[in-house]
Coordinates of C-alpha atoms (C1' of nucleotides) in Angstrom, one line a residue:
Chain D
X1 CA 9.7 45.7 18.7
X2 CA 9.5 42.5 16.5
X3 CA 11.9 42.0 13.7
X4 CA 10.1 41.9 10.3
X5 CA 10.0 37.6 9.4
X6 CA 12.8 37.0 6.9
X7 CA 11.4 36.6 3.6
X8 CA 12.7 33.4 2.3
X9 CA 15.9 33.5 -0.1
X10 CA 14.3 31.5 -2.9
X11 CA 16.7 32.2 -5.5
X12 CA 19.6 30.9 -3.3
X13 CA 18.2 28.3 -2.0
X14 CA 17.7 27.3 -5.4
X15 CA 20.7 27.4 -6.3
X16 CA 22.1 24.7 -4.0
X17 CA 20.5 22.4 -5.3
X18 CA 21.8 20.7 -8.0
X19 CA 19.1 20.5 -10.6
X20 CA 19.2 24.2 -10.0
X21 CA 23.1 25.4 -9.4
X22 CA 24.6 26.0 -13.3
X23 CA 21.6 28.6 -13.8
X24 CA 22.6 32.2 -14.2
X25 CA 21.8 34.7 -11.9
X26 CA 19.2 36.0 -13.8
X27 CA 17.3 33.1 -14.7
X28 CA 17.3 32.2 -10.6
X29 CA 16.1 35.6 -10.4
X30 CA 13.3 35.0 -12.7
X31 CA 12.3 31.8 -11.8
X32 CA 12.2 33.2 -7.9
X33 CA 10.1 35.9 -8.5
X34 CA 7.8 33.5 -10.3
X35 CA 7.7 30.7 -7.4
X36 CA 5.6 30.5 -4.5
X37 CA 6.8 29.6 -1.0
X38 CA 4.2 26.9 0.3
X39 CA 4.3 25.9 4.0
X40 CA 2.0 22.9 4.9
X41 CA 0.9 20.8 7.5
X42 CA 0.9 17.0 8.1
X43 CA -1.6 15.3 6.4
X44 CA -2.2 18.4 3.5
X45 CA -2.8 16.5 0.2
X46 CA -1.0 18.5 -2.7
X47 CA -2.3 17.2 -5.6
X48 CA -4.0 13.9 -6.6
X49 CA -2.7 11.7 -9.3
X50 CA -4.5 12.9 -12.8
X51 CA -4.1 16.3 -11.6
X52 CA -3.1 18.9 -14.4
X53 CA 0.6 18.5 -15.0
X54 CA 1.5 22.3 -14.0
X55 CA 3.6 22.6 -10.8
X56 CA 7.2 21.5 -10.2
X57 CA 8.1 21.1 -6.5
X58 CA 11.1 21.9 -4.4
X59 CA 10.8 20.5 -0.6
X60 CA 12.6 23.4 1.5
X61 CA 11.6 21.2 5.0
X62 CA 9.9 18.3 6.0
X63 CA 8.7 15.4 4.1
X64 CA 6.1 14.9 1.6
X65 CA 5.0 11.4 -0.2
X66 CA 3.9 10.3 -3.8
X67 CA 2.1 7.5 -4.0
X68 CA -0.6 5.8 -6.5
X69 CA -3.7 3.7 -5.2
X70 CA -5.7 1.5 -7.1
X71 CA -9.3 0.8 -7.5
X72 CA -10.2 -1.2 -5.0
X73 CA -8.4 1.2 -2.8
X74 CA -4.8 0.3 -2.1
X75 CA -1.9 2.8 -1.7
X76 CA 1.5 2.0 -2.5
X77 CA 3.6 4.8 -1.8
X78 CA 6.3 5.4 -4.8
X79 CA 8.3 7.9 -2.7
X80 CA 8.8 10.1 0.7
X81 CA 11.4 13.1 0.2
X82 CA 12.7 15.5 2.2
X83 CA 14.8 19.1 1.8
X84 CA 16.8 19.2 -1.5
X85 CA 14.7 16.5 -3.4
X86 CA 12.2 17.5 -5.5
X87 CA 9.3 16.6 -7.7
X88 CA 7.2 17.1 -10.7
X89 CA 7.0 16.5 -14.4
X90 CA 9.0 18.3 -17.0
X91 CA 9.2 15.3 -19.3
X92 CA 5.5 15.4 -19.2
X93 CA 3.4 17.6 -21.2
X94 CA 1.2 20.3 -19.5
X95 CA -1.6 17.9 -20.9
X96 CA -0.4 14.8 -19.5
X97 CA -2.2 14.3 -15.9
X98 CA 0.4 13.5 -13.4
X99 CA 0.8 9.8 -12.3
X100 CA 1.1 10.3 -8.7
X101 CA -0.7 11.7 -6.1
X102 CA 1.5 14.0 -3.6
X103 CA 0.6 14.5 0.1
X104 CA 2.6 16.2 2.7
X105 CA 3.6 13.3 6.2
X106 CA 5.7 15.7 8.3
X107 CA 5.1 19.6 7.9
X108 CA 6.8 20.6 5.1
X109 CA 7.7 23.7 3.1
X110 CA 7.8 23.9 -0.4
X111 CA 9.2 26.1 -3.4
X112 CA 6.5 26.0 -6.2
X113 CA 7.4 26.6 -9.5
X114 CA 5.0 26.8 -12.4
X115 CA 6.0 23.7 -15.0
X116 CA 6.2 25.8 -18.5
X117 CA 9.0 27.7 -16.9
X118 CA 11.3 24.9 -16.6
X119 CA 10.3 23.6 -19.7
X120 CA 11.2 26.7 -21.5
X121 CA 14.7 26.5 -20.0
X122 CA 15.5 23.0 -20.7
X123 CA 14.9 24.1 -24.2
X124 CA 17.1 27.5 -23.8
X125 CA 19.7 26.0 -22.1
X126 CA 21.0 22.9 -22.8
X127 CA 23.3 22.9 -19.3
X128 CA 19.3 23.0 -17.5
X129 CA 18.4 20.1 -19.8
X130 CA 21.7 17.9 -18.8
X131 CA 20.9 18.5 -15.1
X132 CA 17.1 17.8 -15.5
X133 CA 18.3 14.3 -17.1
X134 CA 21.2 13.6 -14.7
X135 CA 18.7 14.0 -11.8
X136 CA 15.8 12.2 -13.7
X137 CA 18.5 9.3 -14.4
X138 CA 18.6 9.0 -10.4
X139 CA 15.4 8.7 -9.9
X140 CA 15.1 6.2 -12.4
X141 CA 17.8 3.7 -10.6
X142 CA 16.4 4.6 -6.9
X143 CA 13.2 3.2 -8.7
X144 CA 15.7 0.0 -9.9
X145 CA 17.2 -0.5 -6.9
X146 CA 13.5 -0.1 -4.9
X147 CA 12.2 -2.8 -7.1
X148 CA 15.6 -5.2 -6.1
X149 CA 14.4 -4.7 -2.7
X150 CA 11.2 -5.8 -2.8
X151 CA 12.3 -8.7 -5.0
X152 CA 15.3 -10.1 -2.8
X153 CA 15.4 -8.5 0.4
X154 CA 13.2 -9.6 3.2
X155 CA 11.5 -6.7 5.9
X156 CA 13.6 -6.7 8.4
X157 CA 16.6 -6.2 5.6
X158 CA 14.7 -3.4 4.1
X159 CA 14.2 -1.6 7.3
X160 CA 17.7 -2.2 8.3
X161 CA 18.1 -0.3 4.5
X162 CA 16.1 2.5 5.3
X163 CA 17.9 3.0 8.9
X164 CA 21.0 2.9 7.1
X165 CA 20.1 5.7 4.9
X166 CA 20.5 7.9 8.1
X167 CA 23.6 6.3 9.3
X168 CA 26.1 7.5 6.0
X169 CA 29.2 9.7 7.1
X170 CA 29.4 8.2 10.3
X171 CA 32.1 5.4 11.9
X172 CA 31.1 1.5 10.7
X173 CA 32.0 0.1 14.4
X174 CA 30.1 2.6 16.7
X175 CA 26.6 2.9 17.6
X176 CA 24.4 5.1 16.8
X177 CA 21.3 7.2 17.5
X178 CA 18.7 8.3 15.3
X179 CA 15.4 9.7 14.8
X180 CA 12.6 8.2 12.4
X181 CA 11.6 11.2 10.3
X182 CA 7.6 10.5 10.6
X183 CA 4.9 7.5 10.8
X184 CA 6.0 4.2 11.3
X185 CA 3.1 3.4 9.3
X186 CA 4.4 5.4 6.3
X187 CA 7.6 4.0 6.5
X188 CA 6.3 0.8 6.3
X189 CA 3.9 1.8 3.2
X190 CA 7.4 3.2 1.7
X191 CA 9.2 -0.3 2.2
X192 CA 6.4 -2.3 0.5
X193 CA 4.9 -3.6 4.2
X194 CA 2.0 -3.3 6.5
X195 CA 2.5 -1.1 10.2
X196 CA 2.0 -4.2 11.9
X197 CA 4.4 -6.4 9.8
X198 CA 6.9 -3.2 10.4
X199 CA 6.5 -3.1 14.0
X200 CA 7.3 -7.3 14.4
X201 CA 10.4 -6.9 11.7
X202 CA 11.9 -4.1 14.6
X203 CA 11.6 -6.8 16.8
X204 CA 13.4 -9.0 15.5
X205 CA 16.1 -6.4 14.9
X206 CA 16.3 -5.9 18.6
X207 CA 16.9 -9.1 19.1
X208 CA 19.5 -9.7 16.9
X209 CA 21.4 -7.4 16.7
X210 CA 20.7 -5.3 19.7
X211 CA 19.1 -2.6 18.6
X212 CA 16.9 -0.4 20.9
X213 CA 13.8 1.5 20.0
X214 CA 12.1 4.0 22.0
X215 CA 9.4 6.4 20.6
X216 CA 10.9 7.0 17.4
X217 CA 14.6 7.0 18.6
X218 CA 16.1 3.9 17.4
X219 CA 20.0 2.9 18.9
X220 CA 22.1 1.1 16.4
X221 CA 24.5 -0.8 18.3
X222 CA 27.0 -1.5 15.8
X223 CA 26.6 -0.1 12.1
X224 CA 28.4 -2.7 10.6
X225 CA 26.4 -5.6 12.2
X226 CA 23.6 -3.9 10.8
X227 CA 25.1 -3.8 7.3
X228 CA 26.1 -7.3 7.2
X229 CA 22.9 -8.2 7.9
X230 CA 21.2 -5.9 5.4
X231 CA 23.0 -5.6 2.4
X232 CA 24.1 -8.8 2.1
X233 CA 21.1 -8.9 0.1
X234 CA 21.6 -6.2 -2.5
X235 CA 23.2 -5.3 -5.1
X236 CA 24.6 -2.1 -4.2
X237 CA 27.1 -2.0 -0.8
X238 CA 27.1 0.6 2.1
X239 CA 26.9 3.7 2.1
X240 CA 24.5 3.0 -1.0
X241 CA 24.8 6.3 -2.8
X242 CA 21.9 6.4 -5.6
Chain J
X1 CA 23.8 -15.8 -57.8
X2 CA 22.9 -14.6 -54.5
X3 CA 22.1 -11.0 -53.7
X4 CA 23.8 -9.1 -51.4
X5 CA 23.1 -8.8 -48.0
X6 CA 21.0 -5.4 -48.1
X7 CA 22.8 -3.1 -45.8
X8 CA 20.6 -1.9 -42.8
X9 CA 19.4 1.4 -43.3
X10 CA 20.7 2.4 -39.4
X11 CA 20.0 6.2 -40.2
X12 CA 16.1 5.4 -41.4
X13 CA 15.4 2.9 -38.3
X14 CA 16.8 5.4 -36.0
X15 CA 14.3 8.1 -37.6
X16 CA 11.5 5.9 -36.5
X17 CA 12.3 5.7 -32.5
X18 CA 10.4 8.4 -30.7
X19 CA 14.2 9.3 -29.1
X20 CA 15.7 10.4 -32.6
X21 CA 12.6 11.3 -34.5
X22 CA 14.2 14.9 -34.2
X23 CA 17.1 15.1 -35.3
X24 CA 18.3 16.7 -38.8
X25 CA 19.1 14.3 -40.9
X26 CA 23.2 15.2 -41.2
X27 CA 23.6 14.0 -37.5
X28 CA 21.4 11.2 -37.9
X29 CA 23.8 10.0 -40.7
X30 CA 26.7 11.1 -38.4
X31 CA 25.2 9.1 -35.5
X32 CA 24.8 5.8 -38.4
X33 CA 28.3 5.8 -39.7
X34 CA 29.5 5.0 -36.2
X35 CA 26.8 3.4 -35.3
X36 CA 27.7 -0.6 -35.2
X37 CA 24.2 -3.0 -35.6
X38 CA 25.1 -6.5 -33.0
X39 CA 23.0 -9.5 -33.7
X40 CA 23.1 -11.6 -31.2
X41 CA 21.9 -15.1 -29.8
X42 CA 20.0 -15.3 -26.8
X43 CA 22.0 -16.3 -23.6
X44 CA 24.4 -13.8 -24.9
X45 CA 25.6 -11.0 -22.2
X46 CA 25.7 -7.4 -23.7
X47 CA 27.4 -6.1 -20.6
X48 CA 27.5 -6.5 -16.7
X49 CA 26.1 -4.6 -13.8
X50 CA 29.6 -1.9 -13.0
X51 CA 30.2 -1.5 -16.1
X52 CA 31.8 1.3 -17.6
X53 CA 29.0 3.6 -19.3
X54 CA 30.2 3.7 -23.0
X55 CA 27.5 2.4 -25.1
X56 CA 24.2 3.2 -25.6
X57 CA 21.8 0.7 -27.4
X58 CA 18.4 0.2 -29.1
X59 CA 16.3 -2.6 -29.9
X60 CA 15.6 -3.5 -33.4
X61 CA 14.4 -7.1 -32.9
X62 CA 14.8 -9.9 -30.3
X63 CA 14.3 -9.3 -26.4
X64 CA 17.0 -8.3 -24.1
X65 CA 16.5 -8.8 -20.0
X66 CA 18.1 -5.8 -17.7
X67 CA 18.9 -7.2 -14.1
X68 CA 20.6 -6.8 -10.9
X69 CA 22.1 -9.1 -8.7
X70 CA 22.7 -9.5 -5.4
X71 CA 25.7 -10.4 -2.9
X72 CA 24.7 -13.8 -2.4
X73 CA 23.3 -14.8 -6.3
X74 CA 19.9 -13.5 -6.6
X75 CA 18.7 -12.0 -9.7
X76 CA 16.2 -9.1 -9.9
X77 CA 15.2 -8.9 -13.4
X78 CA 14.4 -4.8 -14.0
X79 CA 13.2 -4.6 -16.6
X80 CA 12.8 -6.6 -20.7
X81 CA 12.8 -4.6 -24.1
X82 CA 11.8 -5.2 -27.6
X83 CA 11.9 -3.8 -30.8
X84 CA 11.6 0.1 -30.3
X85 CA 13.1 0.1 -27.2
X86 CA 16.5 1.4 -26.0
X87 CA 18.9 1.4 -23.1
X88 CA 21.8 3.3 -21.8
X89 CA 22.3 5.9 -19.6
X90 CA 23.2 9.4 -21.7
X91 CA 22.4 11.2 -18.0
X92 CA 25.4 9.5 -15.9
X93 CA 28.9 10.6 -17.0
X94 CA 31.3 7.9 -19.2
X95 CA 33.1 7.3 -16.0
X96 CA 30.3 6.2 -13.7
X97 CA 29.2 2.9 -13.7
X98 CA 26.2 0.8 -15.1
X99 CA 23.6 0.2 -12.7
X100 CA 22.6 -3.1 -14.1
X101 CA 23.6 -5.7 -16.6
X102 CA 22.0 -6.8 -19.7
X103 CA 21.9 -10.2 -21.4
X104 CA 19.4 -10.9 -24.4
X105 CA 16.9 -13.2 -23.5
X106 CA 15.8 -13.7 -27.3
X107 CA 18.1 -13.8 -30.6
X108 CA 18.2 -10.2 -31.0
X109 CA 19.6 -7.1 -32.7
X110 CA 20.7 -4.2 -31.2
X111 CA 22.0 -0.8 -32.9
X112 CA 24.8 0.3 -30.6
X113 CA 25.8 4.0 -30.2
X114 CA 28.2 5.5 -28.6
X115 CA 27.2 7.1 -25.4
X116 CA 29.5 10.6 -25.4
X117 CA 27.8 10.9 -29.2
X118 CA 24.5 11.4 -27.7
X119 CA 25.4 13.7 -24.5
X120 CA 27.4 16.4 -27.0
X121 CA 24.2 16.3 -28.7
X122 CA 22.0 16.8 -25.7
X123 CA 24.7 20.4 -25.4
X124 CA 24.3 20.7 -28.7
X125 CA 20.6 20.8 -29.7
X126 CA 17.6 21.1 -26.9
X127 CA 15.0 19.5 -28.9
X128 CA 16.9 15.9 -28.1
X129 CA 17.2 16.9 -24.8
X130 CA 14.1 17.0 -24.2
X131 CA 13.3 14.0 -26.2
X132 CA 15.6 12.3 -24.2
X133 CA 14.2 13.5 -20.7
X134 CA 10.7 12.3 -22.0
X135 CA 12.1 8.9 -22.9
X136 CA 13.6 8.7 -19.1
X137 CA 10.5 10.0 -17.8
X138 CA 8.5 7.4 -19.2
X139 CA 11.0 5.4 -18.3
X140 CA 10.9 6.3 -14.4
X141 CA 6.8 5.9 -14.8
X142 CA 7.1 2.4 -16.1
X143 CA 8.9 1.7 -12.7
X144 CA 6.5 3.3 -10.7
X145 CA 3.9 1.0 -12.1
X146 CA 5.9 -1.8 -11.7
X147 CA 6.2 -1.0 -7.7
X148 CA 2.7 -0.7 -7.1
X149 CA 2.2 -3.9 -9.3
X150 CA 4.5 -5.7 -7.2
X151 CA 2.8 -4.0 -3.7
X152 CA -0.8 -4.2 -4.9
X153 CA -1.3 -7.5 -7.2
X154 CA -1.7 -11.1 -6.9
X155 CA 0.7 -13.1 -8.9
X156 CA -2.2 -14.4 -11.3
X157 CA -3.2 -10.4 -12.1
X158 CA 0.6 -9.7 -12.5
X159 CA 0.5 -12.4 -15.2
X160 CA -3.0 -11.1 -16.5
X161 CA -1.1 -7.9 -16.9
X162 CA 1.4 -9.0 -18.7
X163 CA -0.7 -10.6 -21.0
X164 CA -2.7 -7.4 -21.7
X165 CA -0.1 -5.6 -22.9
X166 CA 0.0 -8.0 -26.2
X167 CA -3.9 -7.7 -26.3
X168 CA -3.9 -3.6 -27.2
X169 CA -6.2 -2.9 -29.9
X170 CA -8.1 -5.6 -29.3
X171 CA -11.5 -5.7 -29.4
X172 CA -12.2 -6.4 -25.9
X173 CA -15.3 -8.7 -25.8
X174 CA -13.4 -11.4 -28.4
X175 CA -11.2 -14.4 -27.7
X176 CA -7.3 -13.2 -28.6
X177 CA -4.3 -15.9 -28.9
X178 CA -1.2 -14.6 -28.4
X179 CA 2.4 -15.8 -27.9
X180 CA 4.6 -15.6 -25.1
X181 CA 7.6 -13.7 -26.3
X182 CA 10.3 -15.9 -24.5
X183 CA 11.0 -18.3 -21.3
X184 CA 8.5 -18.4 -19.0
X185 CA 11.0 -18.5 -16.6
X186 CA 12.2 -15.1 -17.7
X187 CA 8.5 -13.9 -17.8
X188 CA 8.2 -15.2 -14.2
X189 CA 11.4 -13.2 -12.6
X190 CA 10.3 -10.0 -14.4
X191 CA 7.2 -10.6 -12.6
X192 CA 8.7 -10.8 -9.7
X193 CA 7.6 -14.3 -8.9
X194 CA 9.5 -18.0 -9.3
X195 CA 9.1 -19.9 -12.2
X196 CA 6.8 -22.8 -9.7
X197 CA 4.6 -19.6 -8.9
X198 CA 4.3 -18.5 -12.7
X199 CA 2.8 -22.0 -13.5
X200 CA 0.6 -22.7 -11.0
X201 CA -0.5 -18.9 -11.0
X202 CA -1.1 -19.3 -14.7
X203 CA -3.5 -22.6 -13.7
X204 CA -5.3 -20.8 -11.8
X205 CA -6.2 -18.5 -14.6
X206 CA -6.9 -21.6 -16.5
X207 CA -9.7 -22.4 -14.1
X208 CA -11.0 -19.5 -13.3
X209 CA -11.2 -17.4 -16.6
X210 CA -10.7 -20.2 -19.0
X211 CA -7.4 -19.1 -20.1
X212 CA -5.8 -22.0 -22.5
X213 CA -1.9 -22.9 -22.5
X214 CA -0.5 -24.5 -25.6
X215 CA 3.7 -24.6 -24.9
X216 CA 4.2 -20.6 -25.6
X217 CA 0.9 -20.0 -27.2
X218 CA -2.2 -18.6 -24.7
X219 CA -5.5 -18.3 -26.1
X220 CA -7.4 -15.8 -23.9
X221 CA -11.1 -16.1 -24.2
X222 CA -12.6 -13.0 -22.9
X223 CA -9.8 -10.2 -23.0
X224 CA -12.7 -8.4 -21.0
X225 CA -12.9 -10.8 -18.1
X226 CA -9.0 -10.4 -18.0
X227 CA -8.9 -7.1 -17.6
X228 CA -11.6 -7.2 -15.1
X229 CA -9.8 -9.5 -12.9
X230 CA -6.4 -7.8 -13.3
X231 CA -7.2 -4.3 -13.7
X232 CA -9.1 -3.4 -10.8
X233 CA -6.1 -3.7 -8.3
X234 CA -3.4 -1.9 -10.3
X235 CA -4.2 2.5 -10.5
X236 CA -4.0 3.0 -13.9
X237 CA -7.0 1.3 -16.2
X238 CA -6.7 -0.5 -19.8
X239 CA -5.2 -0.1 -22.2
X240 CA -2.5 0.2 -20.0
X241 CA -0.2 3.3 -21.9
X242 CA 2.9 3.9 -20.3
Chain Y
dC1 C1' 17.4 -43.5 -28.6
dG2 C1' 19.5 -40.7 -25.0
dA3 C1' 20.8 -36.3 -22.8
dG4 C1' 19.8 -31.9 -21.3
dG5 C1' 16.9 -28.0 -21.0
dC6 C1' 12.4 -26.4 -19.9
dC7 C1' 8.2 -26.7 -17.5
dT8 C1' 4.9 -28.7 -14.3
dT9 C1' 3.5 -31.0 -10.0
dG10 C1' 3.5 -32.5 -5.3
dA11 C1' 4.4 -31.9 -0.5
dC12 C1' 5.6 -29.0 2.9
dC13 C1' 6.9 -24.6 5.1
dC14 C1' 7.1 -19.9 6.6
dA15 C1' 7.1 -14.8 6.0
dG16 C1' 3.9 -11.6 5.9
dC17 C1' -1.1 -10.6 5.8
dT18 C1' -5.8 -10.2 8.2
dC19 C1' -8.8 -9.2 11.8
dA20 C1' -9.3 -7.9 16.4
dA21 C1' -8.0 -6.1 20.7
dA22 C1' -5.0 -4.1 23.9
dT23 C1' -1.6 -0.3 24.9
dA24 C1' 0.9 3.8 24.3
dA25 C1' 1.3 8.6 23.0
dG26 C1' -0.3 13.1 22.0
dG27 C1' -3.5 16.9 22.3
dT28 C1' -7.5 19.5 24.3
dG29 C1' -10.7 21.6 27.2
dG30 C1' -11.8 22.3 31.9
Chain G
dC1 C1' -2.5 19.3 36.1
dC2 C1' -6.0 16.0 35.1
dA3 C1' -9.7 13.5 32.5
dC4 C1' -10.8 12.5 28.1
dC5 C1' -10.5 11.7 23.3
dT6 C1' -8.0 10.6 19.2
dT7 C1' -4.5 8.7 16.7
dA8 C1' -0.4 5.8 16.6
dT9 C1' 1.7 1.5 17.7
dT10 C1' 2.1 -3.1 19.4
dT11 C1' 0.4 -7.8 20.3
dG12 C1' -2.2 -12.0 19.6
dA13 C1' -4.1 -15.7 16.9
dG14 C1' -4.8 -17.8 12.8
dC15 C1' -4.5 -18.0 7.7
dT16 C1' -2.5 -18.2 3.2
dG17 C1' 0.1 -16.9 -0.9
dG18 C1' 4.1 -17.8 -2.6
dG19 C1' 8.7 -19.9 -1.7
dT20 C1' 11.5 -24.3 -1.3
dC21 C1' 13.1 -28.7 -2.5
dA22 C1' 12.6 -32.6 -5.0
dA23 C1' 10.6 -35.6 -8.5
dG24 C1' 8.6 -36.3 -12.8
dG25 C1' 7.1 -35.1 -17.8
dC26 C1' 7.9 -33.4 -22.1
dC27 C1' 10.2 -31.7 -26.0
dT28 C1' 14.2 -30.9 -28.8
dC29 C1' 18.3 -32.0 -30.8
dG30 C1' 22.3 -34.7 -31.7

DNA sequence: CGAGGCCTTGACCCAGCTCAAATAAGGTGG
DNA sequence: CCACCTTATTTGAGCTGGGTCAAGGCCTCG
């Protein structure tokens, strides 16, 4: 006979993440009972920008986007995330409308919260309030150091950025293998690009410094040749912790 | 005989900033007395990028540039504040570092607090907590506009942008003259464009929507037709609230 | 009047964009 | 397992906005 699924362990889960991990048990407890386990496909919009500010989001799996697009019908995407990074407004009023739109690129679960609960904490608990701003502060200089990118670095730099970010914990002089999380064409939205500029920079990464691509396994002959190259323009030096 | 220099009244000016509005008025006047007001002449650099994080400062007149720069000289201007204005980072702990450098780009004054002053009180009291994380949230939402900005518009719309933000309040069918807060230069980097572009973008608006130039004085004749030609690639729609 | 700082202009270049078409890579029904 | 369809990615050809480098202008201040 088939084992009952697992429910998911919300409250724990919440509690590894940092924003999360000084709560008491009980205010986990509450706030689990209170949250909604969303599991969503590829492609799933979650909100549109000037939606009602009301849900705060945890991604459990996957990876979602926010992004803005403009009249004339241009997206620039502001963000992708994955497990442990999460989303929402608590600085903003229920009234405010949020100022991105949200929309799931690789199936993705999601822990839900409703907004006015994590308000009502930051005002109860003042450890909740430091960790909110801590992790606020982050995203803030992410958004800093994105800008610096854009400004100084030129597309095959910020891909070899972005291939980097998966690279962290692991030996300078060796190669190494990884997998791009989803599109190519989002990652190139992400980096400020179009596909087919994106597709021409990882050219011209193979042929300089060797690396291989196939499907979306790229081989990164050495890491530190691919550091040189990339964060020669940037501020902040490998393994860029933000 | 000469009065006396009248003493700035730190504790009322604080009062007036959205971030201390708050506060009783005992810490207020605790905050004051070791509060320390800097005037200082443009050129002048408050503090560089690795700094430690001790300070924590607010505009009371004057502009003051924050910027990053890379490995190999170039500078990525983040961001440029005014009166009303403040930076410092209350969310990252005294012993991490600054994430950018700040230099004052016009003769300014700045109110300088002490950084641990403001986290005990984001422990002590919620309400500035929560001020504080709706000042960084704003703060975060700025940059996201500044990103699509960057993806989305020409550099004669950035400019018209720019301009905009001195036009609010404005009836928007009249003719407006304005003057450009500091270099053009400076103007052009926070733009994200070289001082060469930033002229000849800012001809172009000349011929196109009739735009005069007079050293640091721009006489816009139609804010309308600006925000027309700027507004429909950028998401949000003026006036421009951030 | 001369020096230096800002700003503009000219000439040229190139990274990245556009438009269009050709290929891969999955996914589906038969 | 195959033919077919759809969606992703690559490639080609040509264009152009914005960058680069270098030379003037212009204004301010000593």
């Amino acid at each position: 006979m088939q084992a009952a699924q697992v429910k998911f362990d919300t409250a724990g889960f919440l509690r590894q993440q940092p924003l999360f991990a000084g709560l008491k048990d009980s205010t986990l407890k509450n706030f689990s009972e209170y949250a909604v386990l969303r599991a969503e496909k590829k492609g799933t919009q979650l909100f549109s920008a000037d939606a009602p500010n009301e849900q705060f989001f945890v991604v459990v799996s996957g990876w979602v986007k926010l992004f803005r697009e403009t009249l004339d019908g241009e997206e620039a995407i502001i963000d992708i995330l994955t497990a442990g990074q999460s989303f929402g407004e608590i600085g903003l009023s229920g009234s405010e409308p949020m100022p991105y739109g949200a929309a799931v690129v690789d199936d993705a679960q999601l822990v839900v919260l409703p907004r006015f609960m994590l308000a009502e904490e930051v005002m109860r608990n003042s450890v909740f309030g430091l960790a909110a701003l801590q992790a606020l502060t982050r995203q803030r200089i992410q958004r800093d150091l994105e800008i610096e990118h854009r400004t100084v670095q030129s597309a095959p730099q910020r891909i070899g950025c972005f291939l980097l970010k998966f690279c962290t914990g692991h030996a300078e002089e060796d190669a190494h293998t990884l997998h791009l999380p989803y599109d190519k064409a989002a990652i190139a939205y992400k980096l400020g690009m179009k596909p087919e500029t994106f597709s021409r920079a990882l050219q011209n990464l193979k042929a300089d410094l060797g690396i291989t691509v196939k499907g979306n396994a790229v081989t990164i002959p050495s890491v530190k040749a691919l550091v040189d190259f990339t964060c020669s323009a940037c501020s902040s030096s490998f393994p860029c912790k933000v």
